mmCIF file of C-alpha atoms and ligand atoms in Angstrom:
data_model
loop_
_atom_site.group_PDB
_atom_site.id
_atom_site.type_symbol
_atom_site.label_atom_id
_atom_site.label_comp_id
_atom_site.label_asym_id
_atom_site.label_seq_id
_atom_site.Cartn_x
_atom_site.Cartn_y
_atom_site.Cartn_z
ATOM 1 C CA MET A 1 141.888 -147.530 9.340
ATOM 2 C CA LYS A 2 145.380 -146.932 10.851
ATOM 3 C CA GLY A 3 146.568 -145.107 13.428
ATOM 4 C CA THR A 4 149.452 -143.687 15.444
ATOM 5 C CA VAL A 5 150.461 -145.958 18.409
ATOM 6 C CA LEU A 6 153.495 -145.049 20.698
ATOM 7 C CA TYR A 7 154.997 -148.419 21.981
ATOM 8 C CA ALA A 8 157.709 -146.965 24.027
ATOM 9 C CA PRO A 9 160.391 -144.153 24.001
ATOM 10 C CA GLY A 10 161.058 -144.234 19.642
ATOM 11 C CA ASP A 11 158.913 -146.669 18.724
ATOM 12 C CA VAL A 12 156.367 -145.040 16.858
ATOM 13 C CA ARG A 13 153.920 -147.013 14.579
ATOM 14 C CA PHE A 14 150.718 -146.587 12.217
ATOM 15 C CA GLU A 15 149.156 -149.646 12.213
ATOM 16 C CA GLU A 16 145.664 -151.006 12.218
ATOM 17 C CA ARG A 17 142.976 -149.903 14.940
ATOM 18 C CA PRO A 18 139.222 -149.223 15.766
ATOM 19 C CA GLU A 19 136.945 -147.451 13.358
ATOM 20 C CA PRO A 20 135.918 -143.905 15.399
ATOM 21 C CA LYS A 21 131.931 -144.689 16.607
ATOM 22 C CA ILE A 22 129.606 -142.188 17.828
ATOM 23 C CA ILE A 23 130.201 -143.640 21.622
ATOM 24 C CA LYS A 24 127.202 -140.832 23.101
ATOM 25 C CA PRO A 25 124.030 -138.378 22.285
ATOM 26 C CA THR A 26 127.256 -134.904 22.156
ATOM 27 C CA ASP A 27 130.097 -136.834 20.200
ATOM 28 C CA ALA A 28 130.805 -136.272 16.299
ATOM 29 C CA ILE A 29 133.265 -137.927 14.535
ATOM 30 C CA VAL A 30 135.569 -135.767 11.947
ATOM 31 C CA ARG A 31 137.241 -136.988 9.027
ATOM 32 C CA ILE A 32 140.735 -135.633 9.857
ATOM 33 C CA SER A 33 142.205 -133.159 7.192
ATOM 34 C CA VAL A 34 145.801 -132.310 8.377
ATOM 35 C CA THR A 35 146.863 -132.736 12.084
ATOM 36 C CA CYS A 36 150.344 -132.662 13.215
ATOM 37 C CA VAL A 37 153.227 -134.224 15.900
ATOM 38 C CA CYS A 38 152.901 -131.715 18.880
ATOM 39 C CA GLY A 39 156.193 -130.506 20.709
ATOM 40 C CA SER A 40 154.343 -132.375 23.889
ATOM 41 C CA ASP A 41 154.788 -135.587 22.202
ATOM 42 C CA LEU A 42 158.111 -135.516 22.660
ATOM 43 C CA TRP A 43 157.850 -136.093 26.318
ATOM 44 C CA PRO A 44 156.697 -139.690 25.700
ATOM 45 C CA TYR A 45 158.385 -140.006 22.696
ATOM 46 C CA ARG A 46 161.928 -139.394 25.197
ATOM 47 C CA GLY A 47 161.192 -141.908 27.255
ATOM 48 C CA ALA A 48 160.397 -138.373 30.085
ATOM 49 C CA ASN A 49 156.642 -139.859 30.968
ATOM 50 C CA PRO A 50 156.251 -143.519 31.287
ATOM 51 C CA ILE A 51 155.553 -145.884 29.280
ATOM 52 C CA THR A 52 152.620 -148.174 30.318
ATOM 53 C CA GLU A 53 150.889 -149.173 27.304
ATOM 54 C CA PRO A 54 150.836 -149.115 23.745
ATOM 55 C CA THR A 55 148.971 -145.175 23.481
ATOM 56 C CA PRO A 56 147.729 -143.719 20.639
ATOM 57 C CA MET A 57 149.079 -141.053 19.673
ATOM 58 C CA GLY A 58 147.569 -137.275 18.659
ATOM 59 C CA HIS A 59 145.990 -134.091 20.194
ATOM 60 C CA GLU A 60 145.400 -131.316 17.055
ATOM 61 C CA TYR A 61 143.389 -131.908 14.382
ATOM 62 C CA CYS A 62 141.173 -130.376 12.227
ATOM 63 C CA GLY A 63 138.284 -131.370 9.591
ATOM 64 C CA ILE A 64 135.000 -132.679 7.643
ATOM 65 C CA VAL A 65 132.087 -133.189 10.032
ATOM 66 C CA GLU A 66 131.025 -136.949 9.108
ATOM 67 C CA GLU A 67 128.458 -137.833 11.294
ATOM 68 C CA VAL A 68 126.202 -136.620 15.044
ATOM 69 C CA GLY A 69 124.848 -138.544 18.130
ATOM 70 C CA SER A 70 121.619 -137.729 18.521
ATOM 71 C CA ALA A 71 121.942 -135.107 21.211
ATOM 72 C CA VAL A 72 124.191 -132.447 18.658
ATOM 73 C CA LYS A 73 122.817 -129.528 18.327
ATOM 74 C CA THR A 74 124.406 -126.804 16.118
ATOM 75 C CA VAL A 75 127.978 -129.221 14.165
ATOM 76 C CA ARG A 76 126.418 -130.525 11.367
ATOM 77 C CA PRO A 77 128.379 -132.820 8.574
ATOM 78 C CA GLY A 78 130.160 -131.824 6.084
ATOM 79 C CA GLN A 79 131.054 -128.993 8.817
ATOM 80 C CA PHE A 80 134.738 -127.923 8.301
ATOM 81 C CA VAL A 81 135.959 -126.942 12.066
ATOM 82 C CA ILE A 82 139.162 -126.775 14.620
ATOM 83 C CA GLY A 83 139.019 -128.343 18.526
ATOM 84 C CA SER A 84 141.148 -128.103 21.222
ATOM 85 C CA PHE A 85 142.905 -130.492 23.236
ATOM 86 C CA ALA A 86 140.719 -130.606 25.427
ATOM 87 C CA THR A 87 137.010 -130.293 25.188
ATOM 88 C CA SER A 88 134.267 -129.491 26.890
ATOM 89 C CA ASP A 89 131.016 -128.098 27.514
ATOM 90 C CA ASN A 90 131.187 -125.209 26.921
ATOM 91 C CA THR A 91 128.329 -124.563 29.787
ATOM 92 C CA CYS A 92 129.731 -125.414 33.004
ATOM 93 C CA PRO A 93 130.796 -122.534 35.266
ATOM 94 C CA HIS A 94 134.507 -122.877 34.181
ATOM 95 C CA CYS A 95 134.305 -122.652 31.010
ATOM 96 C CA GLN A 96 132.033 -120.006 31.294
ATOM 97 C CA TYR A 97 135.333 -118.065 33.341
ATOM 98 C CA GLY A 98 136.626 -118.824 30.374
ATOM 99 C CA TYR A 99 138.301 -121.844 30.877
ATOM 100 C CA GLN A 100 137.133 -124.805 28.770
ATOM 101 C CA SER A 101 140.498 -126.780 29.301
ATOM 102 C CA SER A 102 139.267 -127.359 33.100
ATOM 103 C CA CYS A 103 135.685 -127.738 32.172
ATOM 104 C CA GLU A 104 134.078 -130.963 34.298
ATOM 105 C CA HIS A 105 132.672 -133.359 31.615
ATOM 106 C CA ARG A 106 136.468 -131.987 30.624
ATOM 107 C CA GLU A 107 138.251 -135.729 27.560
ATOM 108 C CA TRP A 108 141.647 -135.131 26.539
ATOM 109 C CA ILE A 109 142.082 -135.466 22.799
ATOM 110 C CA SER A 110 144.461 -138.063 22.045
ATOM 111 C CA THR A 111 143.922 -140.495 18.993
ATOM 112 C CA ALA A 112 143.764 -137.911 16.145
ATOM 113 C CA GLN A 113 146.801 -138.833 14.487
ATOM 114 C CA ALA A 114 144.327 -140.829 13.006
ATOM 115 C CA PRO A 115 142.280 -140.763 9.391
ATOM 116 C CA ARG A 116 139.552 -140.369 11.137
ATOM 117 C CA LEU A 117 138.762 -139.088 14.967
ATOM 118 C CA ARG A 118 135.481 -139.031 17.822
ATOM 119 C CA VAL A 119 135.297 -135.807 19.069
ATOM 120 C CA PRO A 120 132.770 -136.248 22.582
ATOM 121 C CA LEU A 121 130.395 -132.541 23.271
ATOM 122 C CA ALA A 122 130.546 -131.891 20.427
ATOM 123 C CA ASP A 123 128.842 -128.199 20.588
ATOM 124 C CA GLY A 124 131.172 -127.809 22.779
ATOM 125 C CA THR A 125 134.469 -127.306 21.626
ATOM 126 C CA LEU A 126 133.740 -128.157 17.500
ATOM 127 C CA VAL A 127 133.681 -124.751 15.876
ATOM 128 C CA ALA A 128 132.780 -124.659 12.576
ATOM 129 C CA THR A 129 134.880 -122.220 9.675
ATOM 130 C CA PRO A 130 132.786 -119.887 7.601
ATOM 131 C CA GLU A 131 133.595 -122.120 4.268
ATOM 132 C CA VAL A 132 135.452 -125.238 3.333
ATOM 133 C CA PRO A 133 138.904 -122.771 3.564
ATOM 134 C CA SER A 134 141.398 -123.529 0.043
ATOM 135 C CA ASP A 135 143.879 -126.331 1.369
ATOM 136 C CA GLU A 136 146.189 -123.259 1.449
ATOM 137 C CA LEU A 137 144.464 -122.039 4.827
ATOM 138 C CA LEU A 138 144.563 -126.038 6.485
ATOM 139 C CA PRO A 139 149.117 -125.325 8.509
ATOM 140 C CA SER A 140 147.218 -122.193 9.677
ATOM 141 C CA LEU A 141 144.120 -123.618 10.680
ATOM 142 C CA LEU A 142 145.641 -127.166 12.494
ATOM 143 C CA ALA A 143 147.510 -124.596 14.337
ATOM 144 C CA LEU A 144 144.997 -122.683 16.115
ATOM 145 C CA SER A 145 144.270 -126.278 17.610
ATOM 146 C CA ASP A 146 146.903 -126.301 19.852
ATOM 147 C CA VAL A 147 150.375 -124.344 19.384
ATOM 148 C CA MET A 148 148.980 -120.740 18.271
ATOM 149 C CA GLY A 149 145.849 -120.508 20.242
ATOM 150 C CA THR A 150 148.448 -121.869 23.705
ATOM 151 C CA GLY A 151 150.184 -119.359 22.578
ATOM 152 C CA TRP A 152 148.238 -116.999 22.670
ATOM 153 C CA PHE A 153 146.898 -117.945 25.965
ATOM 154 C CA ALA A 154 150.970 -117.708 27.067
ATOM 155 C CA ALA A 155 150.791 -114.183 26.253
ATOM 156 C CA ASP A 156 147.362 -113.662 27.434
ATOM 157 C CA ALA A 157 147.733 -114.353 30.719
ATOM 158 C CA ALA A 158 151.598 -112.892 30.434
ATOM 159 C CA ASN A 159 149.107 -109.426 30.672
ATOM 160 C CA VAL A 160 151.276 -108.674 27.371
ATOM 161 C CA LYS A 161 149.578 -104.534 26.678
ATOM 162 C CA PRO A 162 150.155 -102.165 24.210
ATOM 163 C CA GLY A 163 153.708 -101.093 24.509
ATOM 164 C CA GLY A 164 154.814 -103.550 26.509
ATOM 165 C CA THR A 165 158.510 -105.347 26.751
ATOM 166 C CA VAL A 166 158.226 -109.375 26.191
ATOM 167 C CA VAL A 167 160.707 -112.158 27.359
ATOM 168 C CA VAL A 168 159.423 -115.208 24.714
ATOM 169 C CA VAL A 169 161.175 -118.746 26.193
ATOM 170 C CA GLY A 170 160.783 -121.369 24.664
ATOM 171 C CA ASP A 171 161.515 -121.225 20.718
ATOM 172 C CA GLY A 172 159.546 -124.364 19.877
ATOM 173 C CA ALA A 173 156.346 -124.255 18.090
ATOM 174 C CA VAL A 174 154.208 -121.953 21.032
ATOM 175 C CA GLY A 175 157.357 -119.591 22.078
ATOM 176 C CA LEU A 176 157.044 -118.203 17.830
ATOM 177 C CA LEU A 177 153.318 -118.170 17.767
ATOM 178 C CA GLY A 178 154.127 -116.852 21.388
ATOM 179 C CA VAL A 179 155.778 -113.551 19.454
ATOM 180 C CA LEU A 180 153.089 -113.436 17.721
ATOM 181 C CA SER A 181 150.630 -112.839 19.748
ATOM 182 C CA ALA A 182 152.483 -110.771 21.691
ATOM 183 C CA ARG A 183 152.517 -109.120 17.831
ATOM 184 C CA GLN A 184 149.010 -108.800 17.523
ATOM 185 C CA MET A 185 147.879 -107.428 21.057
ATOM 186 C CA GLY A 186 150.484 -105.002 20.787
ATOM 187 C CA ALA A 187 153.595 -105.158 22.255
ATOM 188 C CA GLY A 188 156.235 -102.982 22.356
ATOM 189 C CA ARG A 189 159.097 -104.686 22.326
ATOM 190 C CA ILE A 190 159.336 -108.720 21.550
ATOM 191 C CA ILE A 191 162.991 -110.138 22.803
ATOM 192 C CA ALA A 192 162.745 -114.067 21.483
ATOM 193 C CA MET A 193 165.158 -116.595 23.466
ATOM 194 C CA SER A 194 166.471 -118.908 20.716
ATOM 195 C CA ARG A 195 170.478 -119.625 19.720
ATOM 196 C CA HIS A 196 168.948 -121.999 16.288
ATOM 197 C CA GLU A 197 169.387 -119.435 13.095
ATOM 198 C CA SER A 198 165.792 -120.502 11.121
ATOM 199 C CA ARG A 199 163.726 -120.428 14.307
ATOM 200 C CA GLN A 200 165.464 -117.054 14.934
ATOM 201 C CA LYS A 201 164.250 -115.565 11.563
ATOM 202 C CA LEU A 202 160.903 -116.626 11.829
ATOM 203 C CA ALA A 203 161.028 -114.969 15.298
ATOM 204 C CA ARG A 204 161.492 -112.406 13.133
ATOM 205 C CA GLU A 205 159.412 -112.775 11.136
ATOM 206 C CA PHE A 206 156.447 -113.200 13.627
ATOM 207 C CA GLY A 207 157.331 -109.324 14.831
ATOM 208 C CA ALA A 208 160.383 -110.509 17.722
ATOM 209 C CA THR A 209 162.100 -107.184 19.004
ATOM 210 C CA ASP A 210 165.279 -108.445 19.558
ATOM 211 C CA ILE A 211 167.186 -112.083 19.702
ATOM 212 C CA VAL A 212 169.065 -113.065 23.213
ATOM 213 C CA ALA A 213 170.797 -116.727 22.274
ATOM 214 C CA GLU A 214 173.101 -117.026 26.087
ATOM 215 C CA ARG A 215 171.572 -118.639 28.234
ATOM 216 C CA GLY A 216 170.616 -119.299 32.174
ATOM 217 C CA ASP A 217 172.601 -116.791 34.178
ATOM 218 C CA GLU A 218 173.778 -114.847 31.346
ATOM 219 C CA ALA A 219 170.354 -114.651 29.245
ATOM 220 C CA VAL A 220 169.183 -113.059 32.542
ATOM 221 C CA ALA A 221 171.667 -111.297 32.834
ATOM 222 C CA ARG A 222 171.074 -109.863 28.174
ATOM 223 C CA ILE A 223 167.832 -108.972 29.333
ATOM 224 C CA LYS A 224 168.279 -106.972 32.682
ATOM 225 C CA ASP A 225 170.773 -105.341 29.111
ATOM 226 C CA LEU A 226 168.327 -104.813 27.258
ATOM 227 C CA THR A 227 165.718 -103.586 29.898
ATOM 228 C CA LYS A 228 167.849 -101.595 31.521
ATOM 229 C CA GLY A 229 167.858 -103.283 34.657
ATOM 230 C CA THR A 230 164.631 -103.685 35.066
ATOM 231 C CA GLY A 231 163.072 -106.944 33.957
ATOM 232 C CA ALA A 232 160.465 -107.533 31.324
ATOM 233 C CA ASP A 233 156.408 -106.678 31.830
ATOM 234 C CA SER A 234 155.488 -109.940 30.482
ATOM 235 C CA VAL A 235 157.146 -113.207 30.120
ATOM 236 C CA LEU A 236 156.131 -116.418 28.343
ATOM 237 C CA GLU A 237 156.953 -118.642 29.560
ATOM 238 C CA CYS A 238 156.912 -122.587 26.975
ATOM 239 C CA VAL A 239 159.438 -125.275 27.614
ATOM 240 C CA GLY A 240 158.478 -126.574 30.799
ATOM 241 C CA THR A 241 161.964 -127.228 32.946
ATOM 242 C CA PRO A 242 163.021 -125.817 34.930
ATOM 243 C CA GLU A 243 165.753 -124.032 33.420
ATOM 244 C CA SER A 244 163.326 -122.383 32.107
ATOM 245 C CA MET A 245 161.215 -121.266 34.387
ATOM 246 C CA MET A 246 163.633 -119.722 37.077
ATOM 247 C CA GLN A 247 164.829 -118.049 33.707
ATOM 248 C CA ALA A 248 161.754 -116.627 32.631
ATOM 249 C CA ILE A 249 160.879 -115.164 36.793
ATOM 250 C CA SER A 250 164.431 -114.098 36.890
ATOM 251 C CA SER A 251 163.635 -111.878 33.653
ATOM 252 C CA THR A 252 160.267 -110.445 34.902
ATOM 253 C CA ARG A 253 160.323 -107.248 36.373
ATOM 254 C CA PRO A 254 159.041 -106.872 40.222
ATOM 255 C CA GLY A 255 155.106 -106.669 39.541
ATOM 256 C CA GLY A 256 155.379 -108.296 36.422
ATOM 257 C CA HIS A 257 153.253 -111.574 35.011
ATOM 258 C CA ILE A 258 154.740 -115.092 33.749
ATOM 259 C CA GLY A 259 151.994 -116.868 31.252
ATOM 260 C CA TYR A 260 153.454 -120.548 31.633
ATOM 261 C CA VAL A 261 152.393 -123.128 29.039
ATOM 262 C CA GLY A 262 155.709 -125.560 28.648
ATOM 263 C CA VAL A 263 154.236 -128.901 30.586
ATOM 264 C CA PRO A 264 156.533 -129.196 33.926
ATOM 265 C CA HIS A 265 158.890 -131.894 33.873
ATOM 266 C CA GLY A 266 160.702 -131.911 37.253
ATOM 267 C CA VAL A 267 159.772 -127.887 38.831
ATOM 268 C CA GLU A 268 159.652 -126.990 42.148
ATOM 269 C CA LEU A 269 159.738 -123.526 43.192
ATOM 270 C CA HIS A 270 160.820 -122.292 46.516
ATOM 271 C CA GLY A 271 158.593 -120.378 48.093
ATOM 272 C CA GLU A 272 160.527 -117.966 49.699
ATOM 273 C CA LYS A 273 161.616 -116.960 46.695
ATOM 274 C CA LEU A 274 159.638 -116.536 44.570
ATOM 275 C CA PHE A 275 157.464 -114.900 47.273
ATOM 276 C CA TYR A 276 160.499 -111.749 46.987
ATOM 277 C CA THR A 277 160.396 -112.143 43.549
ATOM 278 C CA HIS A 278 156.665 -110.557 42.891
ATOM 279 C CA VAL A 279 155.807 -111.943 39.808
ATOM 280 C CA HIS A 280 152.479 -113.019 39.083
ATOM 281 C CA LEU A 281 152.299 -116.219 37.898
ATOM 282 C CA HIS A 282 149.567 -118.378 35.588
ATOM 283 C CA GLY A 283 149.193 -121.363 33.849
ATOM 284 C CA GLY A 284 148.761 -124.778 32.656
ATOM 285 C CA PRO A 285 146.359 -125.856 29.508
ATOM 286 C CA ALA A 286 145.013 -123.031 27.433
ATOM 287 C CA PRO A 287 141.424 -122.601 27.460
ATOM 288 C CA VAL A 288 142.338 -122.928 23.725
ATOM 289 C CA ARG A 289 137.798 -123.144 23.390
ATOM 290 C CA ARG A 290 138.478 -119.459 24.975
ATOM 291 C CA PHE A 291 139.715 -118.510 22.116
ATOM 292 C CA LEU A 292 139.402 -120.129 18.933
ATOM 293 C CA PRO A 293 136.233 -117.759 17.165
ATOM 294 C CA GLY A 294 138.670 -115.108 17.744
ATOM 295 C CA LEU A 295 142.195 -116.960 16.239
ATOM 296 C CA ILE A 296 139.442 -118.231 12.998
ATOM 297 C CA ASP A 297 138.930 -114.330 12.303
ATOM 298 C CA LEU A 298 141.995 -113.813 12.215
ATOM 299 C CA VAL A 299 143.605 -116.187 10.106
ATOM 300 C CA TRP A 300 140.308 -115.982 8.625
ATOM 301 C CA LYS A 301 141.248 -112.567 6.485
ATOM 302 C CA GLY A 302 144.760 -113.219 6.549
ATOM 303 C CA LYS A 303 145.938 -111.550 9.020
ATOM 304 C CA ILE A 304 148.432 -114.108 10.469
ATOM 305 C CA ASN A 305 150.008 -117.267 9.306
ATOM 306 C CA PRO A 306 151.105 -118.841 12.625
ATOM 307 C CA GLY A 307 150.846 -122.208 10.266
ATOM 308 C CA LYS A 308 154.672 -121.087 9.009
ATOM 309 C CA VAL A 309 155.906 -123.326 12.564
ATOM 310 C CA PHE A 310 154.707 -126.453 9.893
ATOM 311 C CA ASP A 311 158.402 -126.521 7.977
ATOM 312 C CA LEU A 312 157.745 -129.953 7.188
ATOM 313 C CA THR A 313 155.032 -132.279 5.802
ATOM 314 C CA LEU A 314 155.215 -135.834 5.528
ATOM 315 C CA PRO A 315 152.165 -138.646 4.714
ATOM 316 C CA LEU A 316 150.731 -138.931 7.982
ATOM 317 C CA ASP A 317 151.195 -142.819 7.502
ATOM 318 C CA GLN A 318 154.807 -141.698 7.310
ATOM 319 C CA VAL A 319 154.384 -139.736 10.805
ATOM 320 C CA ALA A 320 157.700 -142.051 12.036
ATOM 321 C CA ALA A 321 159.386 -140.446 10.333
ATOM 322 C CA GLY A 322 158.194 -136.763 11.125
ATOM 323 C CA TYR A 323 158.467 -137.853 15.085
ATOM 324 C CA ARG A 324 162.216 -139.004 13.982
ATOM 325 C CA ALA A 325 162.818 -134.751 12.906
ATOM 326 C CA MET A 326 161.372 -133.786 15.528
ATOM 327 C CA ASP A 327 163.494 -134.652 18.386
ATOM 328 C CA GLU A 328 166.512 -133.863 15.804
ATOM 329 C CA ARG A 329 165.495 -131.173 15.954
ATOM 330 C CA ARG A 330 166.025 -131.478 12.089
ATOM 331 C CA ALA A 331 162.113 -129.380 11.739
ATOM 332 C CA ILE A 332 160.002 -126.913 14.044
ATOM 333 C CA LYS A 333 157.255 -128.974 14.106
ATOM 334 C CA THR A 334 155.070 -131.721 11.495
ATOM 335 C CA LEU A 335 151.618 -131.029 9.657
ATOM 336 C CA LEU A 336 150.904 -134.690 9.046
ATOM 337 C CA ARG A 337 148.041 -135.366 5.366
ATOM 338 C CA PRO A 338 146.049 -138.533 5.855
HETATM 339 ZN ZN1 ZN B 1 149.855 -130.789 20.899
HETATM 340 ZN ZN1 ZN B 2 132.735 -127.042 30.986
#
C-alpha cells in the first residue's frame, strides 16, 4: 500500500508503506472512502513544527470497515463509519463527561492519508451511518471527522445561544464551519472575519450576517462598532496565533465566552490583562466523538452540508499538490480520493 509521508517542510511524498494490520483485539481496519488535508497539517508543512523523521500524515477519515479485532463488539465489517482524529474508549470518566479527546486511552490518528487505516479502540471511536451513504454525501460525512466537529465544539465552548452575537476569528474550514454551527445553534448575529472573497461568500452561505475584513486593532474597533460598543457574547477562535487570540479576547464582552480550537503556536496570555477582561476561555482538541451521532443525523437528513468547504478534489496519489494548493491559499480544503 502507498501512503502519505512528510519528509521536510514542503516535501510531501506518496510512497510505499506497510499494510495496516490488527494489532490489538480492540482495533478495526477501515478502507478509506475519502480523506483530506487539514489546516493543522500545514503547521509542519510550513516548518512551524520540527520534523525529526519522515512522518506519515492524515487524521480525517471515513470509510468501510474491513476487519475487526476479536474484542470489538459493536462495529462490524461492511459498515460505513466515521471516527475522530483522537481515539477514545468512550467509557472512562473523561469520555463520560464528553471530553473523549482527553480519553485516558487516547491515541492520535496519524496515517489516514492512505487507502487503509488501523483504528484503535474501534467500538468507542467509530460511529456507523444508518446505511452505506451515496457518493454525494461523502464530503459532508468526511467533514464530521474533524473540521465540522471542531467548528461545532468552538461554538459549543463559546456558549452560543439563540439570538446571541457571535464573532468567528479565522476563515479556514474550521472557522467557516464555526459559522455554520453558530447558525444551527440559533445565533442572531454572526460576524465572520475574512478578507478573502471566496471565503466571505461561503461564510455568508453558511449564515454569516456581517463580514469584517480588517485585522488587529481595526478589526476589534469594527466589532465594537457593530455591537454598540459592548463586544460579542461568543467568540470562536479558529486560528491559534497570538494575534488571533488577542483579537478574540478583545472582541468579547465582559462575561462573554471564547471557544478556542486553533492549535496555539506562540500564544502567551498575560495573567493580569486576562483577569480584567472578565472572559470565559474554553478550548482544546475538539471532543468530536461527543458530537458525531448528532452531526451524522443532520447531514443524513440534508440539514447541513459542511462538505462545501472542500473546493479541491484530487486523487490520493496527488496529495502533494493538495498540500501546495492549501499552503498557497488557492484551496480552502483538499479532498483526496484513494
Ligand atoms: Zn484536522
Ligand atoms: Zn475514555
